[in-house]
């Protein structure tokens, strides 16, 4: 059974994506932003991503049995009292225009409830026969948090909470309040480590121990059935203004001469709001821990699967690793809405008797380019390059000399983290490296944490964790000697969002780490995403060359070729 999974409705939503699943096995997955170069692909259909997936498999839509969409769109219309205006044919034409994706027939179109798609994305790729499942995000059709159980290839939702109770919207409101702007949860999380925790209830924000009664700010409590994100966020902003010690940090549009464009600049330094960020982080951790207690009690399971946008909070995930009621935690690395395309497709396959295979220790399901194709693009650029006989050794030498290197290899990884396919790499030893990457290359806040990649064999020497961490979605403590040795990847609280790399899954990247270890004594590198500020990760050789030129990198390893700035 071939299923094309989609997320991204024209004019609505974010993180448009597409994947192709065959009999429960993932063939290809890509995010629309990587092709259009518009971060999060707001309001876009996944046309380019879908075309890539079909091309990767060498098929057309005529060869697809069903298209699975990760939202119940007709229900969204009905709940708002609006007649659903599409037939399956017109909806497919909206999502997959025939001029871009020609076909002789339309495949079946199936709408999968949003939180079911999130749950399926983690359960059907986990390899576990049974698990408690927690989905926490902004909202689905009618819910913002869902408690579920997966068993015998099926997912059953046990309980859910309405959008007014959205932890995703709460955290987004905090990011806006402190001057980081919308959709900046990762920044809020990074800033939180610098602050001191205050009243985590923000004056009125708690749950009863049995999770039967929710205590919300009064203006949200009186409108618990609202399902509009801006209404909920505005309610939180008003409440934060009443309860926080600092006024809202307003963003204003100003001309940035460095980038020759307008940008949003806060009235005050967001760092002044670190205590508010820390308090919000503590609130999220406390409330999600309570949800975990509840779903474990309701299901009797000691294995937990987590998905939804809030599950991209790596600090929260690090806390869940040590939850006393759990023996195993599996966080879907595509926890955001890009992952519901995958979940929707897996759900249809599972319903047809084709359960998913366990997820490998990588996310490299996107486009790749042959050495010939890379050579053509590099040659056309006019830049000088060579082809080292031993690329890992050549790059390791550059890093040992303090150089910052772009790394473009193999299939593009999915998700928000660079995992050794589209990365910027540097020596993790000096704090000055972090400052250079944040301020000069990424052009972002100095306090943003950076993360390491380390071979799985050597990880226990440097990280205080007994489990592999292939996806960079969990923070763990660095060992004391590692904190002193790797200052560029040591966050202020002593944690790091590490990636462990296995030779069987990523042989070239693992070999690079090993060669780095031969020179430095530690098979560990600073690894950050290969992109500029507010840009998607590079996707193609042309993207990589453009970023290499703009970002001030010292070298670029692209396929078998190496470019160096003299």
Coordinates of C-alpha atoms in Angstrom, one line a residue:
X1 CA 0.0 0.0 0.0
X2 CA 1.5 3.4 -1.1
X3 CA 0.3 6.4 0.9
X4 CA 1.4 10.0 0.3
X5 CA 1.2 11.9 3.6
X6 CA 0.7 15.6 3.6
X7 CA 0.6 18.6 5.9
X8 CA -0.1 22.2 4.7
X9 CA -3.4 23.7 3.6
X10 CA -3.2 26.8 1.3
X11 CA -3.8 29.9 3.4
X12 CA -3.7 28.0 6.7
X13 CA -1.2 26.4 9.0
X14 CA 2.5 26.0 9.0
X15 CA 5.3 23.5 8.4
X16 CA 4.0 22.1 5.2
X17 CA 5.5 18.7 4.4
X18 CA 5.1 15.5 2.5
X19 CA 6.2 11.9 2.8
X20 CA 5.8 8.6 1.0
X21 CA 5.1 5.5 3.0
X22 CA 4.9 2.0 1.4
X23 CA 3.5 -0.8 3.5
X24 CA 4.5 1.0 6.6
X25 CA 8.0 1.7 5.4
X26 CA 9.1 5.3 5.0
X27 CA 10.6 6.0 1.5
X28 CA 10.9 9.8 1.5
X29 CA 10.1 12.8 3.5
X30 CA 10.7 16.5 3.0
X31 CA 9.5 19.9 4.2
X32 CA 8.2 22.5 1.8
X33 CA 10.3 25.3 3.3
X34 CA 13.5 23.7 2.1
X35 CA 12.4 24.1 -1.5
X36 CA 10.6 27.5 -1.3
X37 CA 13.2 28.9 1.1
X38 CA 10.4 30.4 3.3
X39 CA 10.8 29.2 6.9
X40 CA 7.9 27.2 8.2
X41 CA 6.1 27.5 4.8
X42 CA 3.2 29.3 6.4
X43 CA -0.1 28.9 4.5
X44 CA 1.5 26.8 1.8
X45 CA 0.6 23.4 0.2
X46 CA 3.4 20.9 0.1
X47 CA 3.6 20.9 -3.7
X48 CA 7.4 20.8 -4.0
X49 CA 7.8 18.3 -1.2
X50 CA 5.2 16.0 -2.6
X51 CA 6.8 16.1 -6.1
X52 CA 10.2 15.2 -4.5
X53 CA 8.7 12.2 -2.7
X54 CA 7.1 10.8 -5.8
X55 CA 10.2 11.5 -7.9
X56 CA 12.4 9.8 -5.3
X57 CA 10.3 6.6 -5.6
X58 CA 10.1 6.9 -9.4
X59 CA 6.3 7.0 -9.4
X60 CA 3.5 9.4 -10.1
X61 CA 0.2 10.1 -8.3
X62 CA -1.3 7.3 -10.4
X63 CA 0.7 4.8 -8.4
X64 CA -0.5 6.1 -5.0
X65 CA -3.3 4.3 -3.3
X66 CA -4.3 7.1 -0.9
X67 CA -3.4 10.7 0.2
X68 CA -3.5 11.1 3.9
X69 CA -3.8 14.7 5.3
X70 CA -2.8 15.3 8.9
X71 CA -5.9 17.4 9.9
X72 CA -9.6 16.7 9.8
X73 CA -10.3 19.7 7.6
X74 CA -14.1 19.1 7.2
X75 CA -14.4 19.0 11.0
X76 CA -12.7 22.4 11.2
X77 CA -15.3 23.8 8.9
X78 CA -18.2 22.2 10.7
X79 CA -17.1 23.4 14.1
X80 CA -17.1 27.0 12.8
X81 CA -20.5 26.6 11.2
X82 CA -19.2 26.9 7.7
X83 CA -20.2 24.5 5.0
X84 CA -17.3 22.5 3.8
X85 CA -16.8 23.8 0.2
X86 CA -14.7 21.0 -1.4
X87 CA -15.1 17.6 -3.0
X88 CA -12.2 15.2 -2.7
X89 CA -11.3 16.2 -6.3
X90 CA -11.2 19.9 -5.6
X91 CA -9.4 19.4 -2.3
X92 CA -6.7 17.3 -4.1
X93 CA -6.4 20.0 -6.8
X94 CA -5.9 22.6 -4.1
X95 CA -3.2 20.5 -2.4
X96 CA -1.6 18.9 -5.4
X97 CA -2.3 21.0 -8.5
X98 CA -2.5 18.8 -11.7
X99 CA -0.3 21.3 -13.6
X100 CA 2.5 20.5 -11.1
X101 CA 1.6 16.9 -10.4
X102 CA -0.2 15.4 -13.4
X103 CA -2.2 12.2 -13.1
X104 CA -4.8 10.2 -15.0
X105 CA -6.8 9.6 -11.8
X106 CA -7.2 11.0 -8.3
X107 CA -6.1 8.8 -5.4
X108 CA -8.4 8.5 -2.4
X109 CA -8.2 11.4 0.0
X110 CA -8.4 10.7 3.8
X111 CA -8.4 13.3 6.5
X112 CA -6.7 12.1 9.7
X113 CA -7.4 13.9 13.0
X114 CA -4.4 16.0 13.9
X115 CA -3.6 14.5 17.3
X116 CA -4.1 11.0 16.0
X117 CA -1.6 11.8 13.3
X118 CA 0.9 13.1 15.9
X119 CA 0.4 10.0 18.0
X120 CA 0.8 7.7 15.0
X121 CA 4.0 9.4 14.0
X122 CA 5.6 8.3 17.2
X123 CA 3.9 5.0 18.1
X124 CA 4.2 3.3 14.7
X125 CA 7.9 4.0 14.3
X126 CA 8.9 3.2 17.9
X127 CA 9.2 -0.6 17.7
X128 CA 7.2 -0.8 20.9
X129 CA 4.1 -3.1 21.1
X130 CA 2.5 -1.0 23.8
X131 CA 3.0 2.5 25.1
X132 CA 1.3 5.5 26.7
X133 CA 1.2 8.4 24.3
X134 CA 1.2 12.1 25.1
X135 CA 0.5 14.7 22.4
X136 CA 1.0 18.4 23.4
X137 CA 0.9 21.3 21.0
X138 CA -0.9 24.5 20.1
X139 CA -4.0 22.7 19.1
X140 CA -5.6 20.1 16.9
X141 CA -9.2 20.3 15.7
X142 CA -10.7 20.4 19.2
X143 CA -7.9 19.6 21.6
X144 CA -4.5 21.0 22.7
X145 CA -3.3 18.0 24.8
X146 CA -4.3 14.3 24.2
X147 CA -3.6 11.3 26.4
X148 CA -3.7 8.0 24.4
X149 CA -2.5 4.4 24.5
X150 CA -1.0 2.4 21.6
X151 CA -1.4 -1.4 21.6
X152 CA -1.6 -4.1 18.9
X153 CA -1.0 -1.6 16.2
X154 CA -4.0 0.7 17.2
X155 CA -4.2 4.0 19.0
X156 CA -7.0 4.9 21.4
X157 CA -7.4 8.5 22.7
X158 CA -8.3 8.3 26.4
X159 CA -8.7 12.0 27.3
X160 CA -8.0 15.4 25.9
X161 CA -8.0 19.1 26.9
X162 CA -9.5 22.0 24.9
X163 CA -7.5 24.8 23.1
X164 CA -8.0 27.2 26.0
X165 CA -5.8 24.9 28.0
X166 CA -3.0 25.0 25.3
X167 CA 0.5 24.7 26.7
X168 CA 1.8 25.5 23.2
X169 CA -0.1 28.8 23.1
X170 CA 0.9 29.6 26.6
X171 CA 4.6 29.2 25.8
X172 CA 4.2 31.1 22.5
X173 CA 2.5 34.0 24.4
X174 CA 5.5 34.1 26.8
X175 CA 7.9 34.3 23.9
X176 CA 5.9 37.3 22.5
X177 CA 5.7 39.0 25.9
X178 CA 9.4 38.9 26.5
X179 CA 10.2 40.3 23.0
X180 CA 11.3 37.2 21.1
X181 CA 8.3 37.2 18.9
X182 CA 5.8 34.5 17.7
X183 CA 6.9 30.9 17.1
X184 CA 10.2 31.3 19.0
X185 CA 9.7 28.6 21.6
X186 CA 13.3 27.4 21.1
X187 CA 14.7 30.9 22.0
X188 CA 12.5 31.0 25.1
X189 CA 13.8 27.6 26.2
X190 CA 17.4 28.7 25.7
X191 CA 16.9 32.0 27.6
X192 CA 15.2 30.2 30.5
X193 CA 18.4 28.6 31.7
X194 CA 19.8 32.1 32.5
X195 CA 16.9 33.0 34.8
X196 CA 15.5 32.3 38.2
X197 CA 12.2 30.6 38.6
X198 CA 9.4 32.6 40.2
X199 CA 5.7 31.7 40.7
X200 CA 5.2 29.0 38.1
X201 CA 1.4 29.5 38.3
X202 CA 1.7 33.0 37.0
X203 CA -0.9 33.9 39.6
X204 CA -3.5 31.5 38.3
X205 CA -2.3 28.5 36.3
X206 CA -2.6 25.0 37.8
X207 CA -4.3 21.7 37.7
X208 CA -5.9 19.5 40.3
X209 CA -3.9 16.4 41.1
X210 CA -6.4 14.2 39.3
X211 CA -6.4 16.5 36.3
X212 CA -10.2 16.8 36.5
X213 CA -10.3 20.5 37.0
X214 CA -8.2 23.1 35.2
X215 CA -7.4 26.5 36.8
X216 CA -6.8 29.1 34.1
X217 CA -6.7 32.9 34.1
X218 CA -10.2 34.2 34.5
X219 CA -10.7 35.5 31.0
X220 CA -9.6 32.1 29.5
X221 CA -11.6 30.1 32.0
X222 CA -14.8 31.9 30.9
X223 CA -14.2 31.0 27.3
X224 CA -12.9 27.5 27.5
X225 CA -14.4 26.5 24.2
X226 CA -12.5 29.0 22.1
X227 CA -10.3 27.5 19.5
X228 CA -8.7 30.4 17.9
X229 CA -4.9 30.7 18.5
X230 CA -4.8 34.5 18.6
X231 CA -7.7 34.6 21.1
X232 CA -5.9 32.2 23.5
X233 CA -2.6 34.0 23.0
X234 CA -4.1 37.4 23.5
X235 CA -5.8 36.1 26.7
X236 CA -2.4 35.0 28.0
X237 CA -0.7 38.2 27.0
X238 CA -3.3 40.2 29.1
X239 CA -2.8 37.9 32.0
X240 CA 1.0 38.1 31.8
X241 CA 0.8 41.9 31.8
X242 CA -1.2 41.7 35.1
X243 CA 1.1 39.2 36.8
X244 CA 4.7 39.7 35.6
X245 CA 7.1 42.1 37.2
X246 CA 8.1 43.7 33.8
X247 CA 5.9 45.2 31.2
X248 CA 5.6 43.5 27.7
X249 CA 8.6 43.9 25.6
X250 CA 7.1 45.3 22.4
X251 CA 8.6 44.5 19.0
X252 CA 8.9 47.4 16.5
X253 CA 9.6 47.3 12.8
X254 CA 13.0 48.9 12.1
X255 CA 15.4 49.1 9.2
X256 CA 18.4 46.8 9.5
X257 CA 21.3 48.2 7.5
X258 CA 23.3 45.0 7.9
X259 CA 20.6 43.0 6.0
X260 CA 19.1 45.8 4.0
X261 CA 15.6 45.0 5.1
X262 CA 13.1 45.7 7.9
X263 CA 13.2 43.5 11.0
X264 CA 11.4 43.4 14.3
X265 CA 13.4 44.8 17.2
X266 CA 12.3 44.7 20.8
X267 CA 12.2 47.8 23.0
X268 CA 14.4 46.1 25.6
X269 CA 17.0 43.4 25.6
X270 CA 15.0 40.1 26.0
X271 CA 17.7 38.9 28.3
X272 CA 16.2 41.2 30.9
X273 CA 13.2 38.8 30.9
X274 CA 15.2 35.6 31.6
X275 CA 13.4 35.1 34.9
X276 CA 10.0 35.1 33.2
X277 CA 11.3 32.6 30.6
X278 CA 12.6 30.4 33.4
X279 CA 9.3 30.5 35.2
X280 CA 7.4 29.6 32.0
X281 CA 9.8 26.7 31.4
X282 CA 9.3 25.5 35.0
X283 CA 5.5 25.7 34.5
X284 CA 5.7 23.6 31.3
X285 CA 7.8 21.0 32.9
X286 CA 5.5 20.8 36.0
X287 CA 2.3 20.5 34.0
X288 CA 3.7 18.0 31.4
X289 CA 5.0 15.9 34.3
X290 CA 1.5 15.9 35.7
X291 CA 0.1 14.8 32.3
X292 CA 2.6 12.0 32.3
X293 CA 1.5 10.9 35.8
X294 CA -2.1 10.9 34.5
X295 CA -1.5 8.9 31.3
X296 CA 0.7 6.4 33.1
X297 CA -2.1 5.9 35.8
X298 CA -4.8 5.6 33.1
X299 CA -2.8 3.1 30.9
X300 CA -0.6 1.2 33.4
X301 CA 2.3 1.7 30.9
X302 CA 5.9 2.5 31.8
X303 CA 6.8 3.3 28.2
X304 CA 6.0 6.9 27.0
X305 CA 5.8 8.2 23.5
X306 CA 5.7 12.0 23.1
X307 CA 4.8 14.2 20.0
X308 CA 3.3 17.6 19.2
X309 CA 5.1 20.9 19.0
X310 CA 5.7 21.2 22.8
X311 CA 7.8 18.0 22.5
X312 CA 10.5 20.0 20.7
X313 CA 11.3 21.5 24.1
X314 CA 14.6 19.6 24.6
X315 CA 14.9 20.7 28.3
X316 CA 11.5 19.3 29.0
X317 CA 12.5 16.0 27.3
X318 CA 15.6 15.8 29.4
X319 CA 13.4 16.0 32.5
X320 CA 11.2 13.2 31.2
X321 CA 14.1 10.9 30.9
X322 CA 14.3 10.9 34.7
X323 CA 10.6 10.7 35.4
X324 CA 10.2 8.0 38.2
X325 CA 7.2 6.3 36.6
X326 CA 8.9 5.7 33.2
X327 CA 11.3 3.1 32.0
X328 CA 11.5 4.3 28.4
X329 CA 10.8 7.6 26.7
X330 CA 10.6 8.0 22.9
X331 CA 10.2 11.5 21.6
X332 CA 9.3 11.8 17.9
X333 CA 12.1 14.0 16.5
X334 CA 9.6 15.4 14.0
X335 CA 7.3 16.4 16.8
X336 CA 6.1 19.5 15.2
X337 CA 3.5 19.8 12.4
X338 CA 5.9 18.6 9.7
X339 CA 5.6 15.2 11.4
X340 CA 1.8 14.9 11.0
X341 CA 2.3 14.1 7.3
X342 CA 4.3 11.1 8.4
X343 CA 1.8 10.2 11.1
X344 CA -1.2 10.4 8.8
X345 CA 0.4 8.1 6.3
X346 CA 1.5 5.6 8.9
X347 CA -2.0 5.7 10.4
X348 CA -3.6 4.6 7.1
X349 CA -1.0 1.9 6.6
X350 CA -1.5 0.6 10.1
X351 CA -5.3 0.5 9.6
X352 CA -4.7 -1.5 6.5
X353 CA -2.6 -4.0 8.4
X354 CA 0.9 -2.6 7.5
X355 CA 2.5 -1.5 10.8
X356 CA 5.5 0.8 10.6
X357 CA 9.1 -0.4 11.0
X358 CA 11.2 1.0 13.9
X359 CA 12.8 4.3 13.1
X360 CA 16.5 4.3 12.4
X361 CA 19.0 6.5 14.2
X362 CA 18.8 9.2 11.5
X363 CA 16.3 11.5 9.7
X364 CA 17.9 11.5 6.3
X365 CA 14.9 11.0 4.0
X366 CA 15.2 14.1 1.8
X367 CA 16.9 15.1 -1.4
X368 CA 20.5 14.0 -2.3
X369 CA 22.7 14.9 -5.2
X370 CA 25.2 12.9 -7.2
X371 CA 28.9 13.9 -7.3
X372 CA 28.4 14.9 -10.9
X373 CA 25.5 17.1 -10.1
X374 CA 27.4 18.7 -7.2
X375 CA 30.5 19.2 -9.5
X376 CA 28.4 21.0 -12.1
X377 CA 27.0 23.5 -9.6
X378 CA 30.4 24.1 -8.0
X379 CA 32.1 24.6 -11.3
X380 CA 29.4 27.0 -12.5
X381 CA 30.0 29.1 -9.4
X382 CA 33.5 29.9 -10.5
X383 CA 34.9 29.1 -7.0
X384 CA 38.1 27.1 -6.6
X385 CA 37.7 23.6 -5.2
X386 CA 39.6 20.3 -4.9
X387 CA 38.7 16.7 -4.3
X388 CA 40.7 15.3 -1.4
X389 CA 41.4 11.6 -1.4
X390 CA 40.4 11.6 2.3
X391 CA 37.7 14.1 2.9
X392 CA 37.2 13.4 6.7
X393 CA 40.9 13.9 7.3
X394 CA 41.0 17.1 5.3
X395 CA 38.0 18.6 7.2
X396 CA 39.4 17.4 10.6
X397 CA 42.6 19.3 9.8
X398 CA 40.6 22.5 9.1
X399 CA 38.6 22.1 12.3
X400 CA 41.8 21.5 14.3
X401 CA 43.1 24.8 12.9
X402 CA 40.0 26.6 14.3
X403 CA 38.2 26.8 11.0
X404 CA 34.4 26.8 10.7
X405 CA 33.2 24.4 8.0
X406 CA 30.0 23.9 6.1
X407 CA 29.1 20.2 5.7
X408 CA 26.7 19.1 2.9
X409 CA 26.5 15.3 2.5
X410 CA 24.0 12.7 1.5
X411 CA 20.3 12.9 1.8
X412 CA 18.9 16.0 3.6
X413 CA 17.6 15.4 7.1
X414 CA 14.1 16.3 8.1
X415 CA 13.1 18.3 11.1
X416 CA 14.5 21.4 12.7
X417 CA 18.0 20.0 13.7
X418 CA 21.0 19.5 11.6
X419 CA 22.2 15.9 12.2
X420 CA 25.3 15.6 10.0
X421 CA 23.8 16.0 6.6
X422 CA 23.4 19.8 6.4
X423 CA 25.6 21.1 9.2
X424 CA 28.0 23.9 10.2
X425 CA 30.9 22.3 12.1
X426 CA 33.5 23.8 14.4
X427 CA 35.8 23.0 17.3
X428 CA 33.7 22.8 20.5
X429 CA 36.6 23.8 22.8
X430 CA 36.5 27.6 23.0
X431 CA 33.6 29.9 24.1
X432 CA 34.8 32.3 21.4
X433 CA 33.6 29.7 18.9
X434 CA 30.1 30.0 20.2
X435 CA 30.2 33.8 20.1
X436 CA 31.5 33.8 16.5
X437 CA 28.8 31.4 15.4
X438 CA 26.0 33.2 17.2
X439 CA 27.0 36.8 16.5
X440 CA 28.8 36.8 13.2
X441 CA 27.6 33.8 11.3
X442 CA 24.1 33.2 12.6
X443 CA 23.5 36.9 13.5
X444 CA 21.5 36.0 16.5
X445 CA 21.5 36.4 20.3
X446 CA 24.8 35.7 22.1
X447 CA 23.1 33.5 24.7
X448 CA 21.7 30.9 22.3
X449 CA 23.0 27.4 23.1
X450 CA 25.0 25.3 20.6
X451 CA 25.1 21.6 20.6
X452 CA 27.6 18.8 19.9
X453 CA 27.8 15.6 17.9
X454 CA 29.7 12.7 19.4
X455 CA 30.3 9.1 18.4
X456 CA 28.1 6.7 20.2
X457 CA 31.1 4.8 21.5
X458 CA 32.6 7.9 23.2
X459 CA 29.4 9.6 24.4
X460 CA 29.4 8.0 27.9
X461 CA 32.8 9.7 28.5
X462 CA 31.3 13.1 28.0
X463 CA 27.5 12.9 28.7
X464 CA 25.6 11.9 31.8
X465 CA 23.1 9.7 30.0
X466 CA 22.7 5.9 29.6
X467 CA 20.6 6.1 26.4
X468 CA 21.5 6.9 22.8
X469 CA 20.5 10.4 21.6
X470 CA 20.5 10.3 17.7
X471 CA 18.0 13.2 17.1
X472 CA 19.1 16.3 19.2
X473 CA 15.7 16.6 20.9
X474 CA 16.9 16.1 24.5
X475 CA 19.2 18.0 26.8
X476 CA 21.4 16.0 29.1
X477 CA 24.1 17.1 31.6
X478 CA 27.7 17.3 30.5
X479 CA 30.2 15.6 32.8
X480 CA 32.2 18.1 34.8
X481 CA 35.4 17.5 32.9
X482 CA 33.5 17.9 29.6
X483 CA 32.1 21.2 30.7
X484 CA 35.6 22.6 31.2
X485 CA 36.8 21.1 28.0
X486 CA 34.0 21.9 25.6
X487 CA 32.9 25.4 26.5
X488 CA 31.3 26.2 23.2
X489 CA 28.6 23.5 23.7
X490 CA 28.2 23.9 27.5
X491 CA 25.0 25.8 28.2
X492 CA 24.9 28.0 31.3
X493 CA 23.0 25.2 33.3
X494 CA 25.6 22.6 32.4
X495 CA 23.5 20.8 29.9
X496 CA 23.8 20.2 26.2
X497 CA 21.4 19.1 23.4
X498 CA 23.7 16.3 22.1
X499 CA 23.6 14.0 19.1
X500 CA 25.1 10.5 19.4
X501 CA 26.3 9.2 16.0
X502 CA 26.4 5.5 15.1
X503 CA 28.8 4.2 12.4
X504 CA 26.2 1.9 10.9
X505 CA 23.7 4.8 10.4
X506 CA 26.0 7.6 9.4
X507 CA 29.4 6.2 8.3
X508 CA 30.9 9.3 6.7
X509 CA 29.9 11.6 9.6
X510 CA 31.1 9.0 12.2
X511 CA 34.4 8.8 10.4
X512 CA 34.8 12.6 10.5
X513 CA 34.2 12.5 14.2
X514 CA 36.7 9.7 14.6
X515 CA 39.3 11.7 12.7
X516 CA 38.6 14.8 14.8
X517 CA 39.2 12.5 17.8
X518 CA 42.6 11.5 16.5
X519 CA 43.7 15.1 16.5
X520 CA 41.9 16.5 19.6
X521 CA 41.5 13.4 21.8
X522 CA 37.7 13.6 21.7
X523 CA 35.4 12.4 18.9
X524 CA 33.1 15.4 19.4
X525 CA 32.3 18.4 17.3
X526 CA 30.1 21.5 17.6
X527 CA 27.3 20.9 15.1
X528 CA 24.8 23.6 14.2
X529 CA 22.3 23.9 11.4
X530 CA 23.6 25.0 8.0
X531 CA 21.5 28.2 7.5
X532 CA 21.4 31.8 8.2
X533 CA 19.2 33.6 10.7
X534 CA 15.5 32.9 10.1
X535 CA 16.3 30.7 7.1
X536 CA 15.5 27.0 6.5
X537 CA 18.4 24.5 6.4
X538 CA 20.1 24.4 3.0
X539 CA 18.6 21.8 0.7
X540 CA 20.5 21.9 -2.6
X541 CA 24.1 22.5 -3.6
X542 CA 23.1 25.9 -4.8
X543 CA 21.7 26.7 -1.4
X544 CA 24.9 25.5 0.2
X545 CA 27.1 27.6 -2.0
X546 CA 25.0 30.7 -1.4
X547 CA 25.1 30.2 2.4
X548 CA 28.8 29.5 2.3
X549 CA 29.4 32.8 0.6
X550 CA 27.1 34.9 2.8
X551 CA 27.8 33.4 6.2
X552 CA 31.5 33.9 6.4
X553 CA 32.4 30.2 6.7
X554 CA 36.0 29.2 6.2
X555 CA 35.4 26.1 4.1
X556 CA 32.7 24.0 2.6
X557 CA 32.7 20.2 2.2
X558 CA 30.1 19.5 -0.4
X559 CA 29.9 15.9 -1.7
X560 CA 33.5 14.8 -2.3
X561 CA 34.6 18.3 -2.9
X562 CA 36.2 20.9 -0.6
X563 CA 36.2 24.6 -1.0
X564 CA 38.4 26.8 1.1
X565 CA 38.6 30.6 1.5
X566 CA 42.2 31.7 1.0

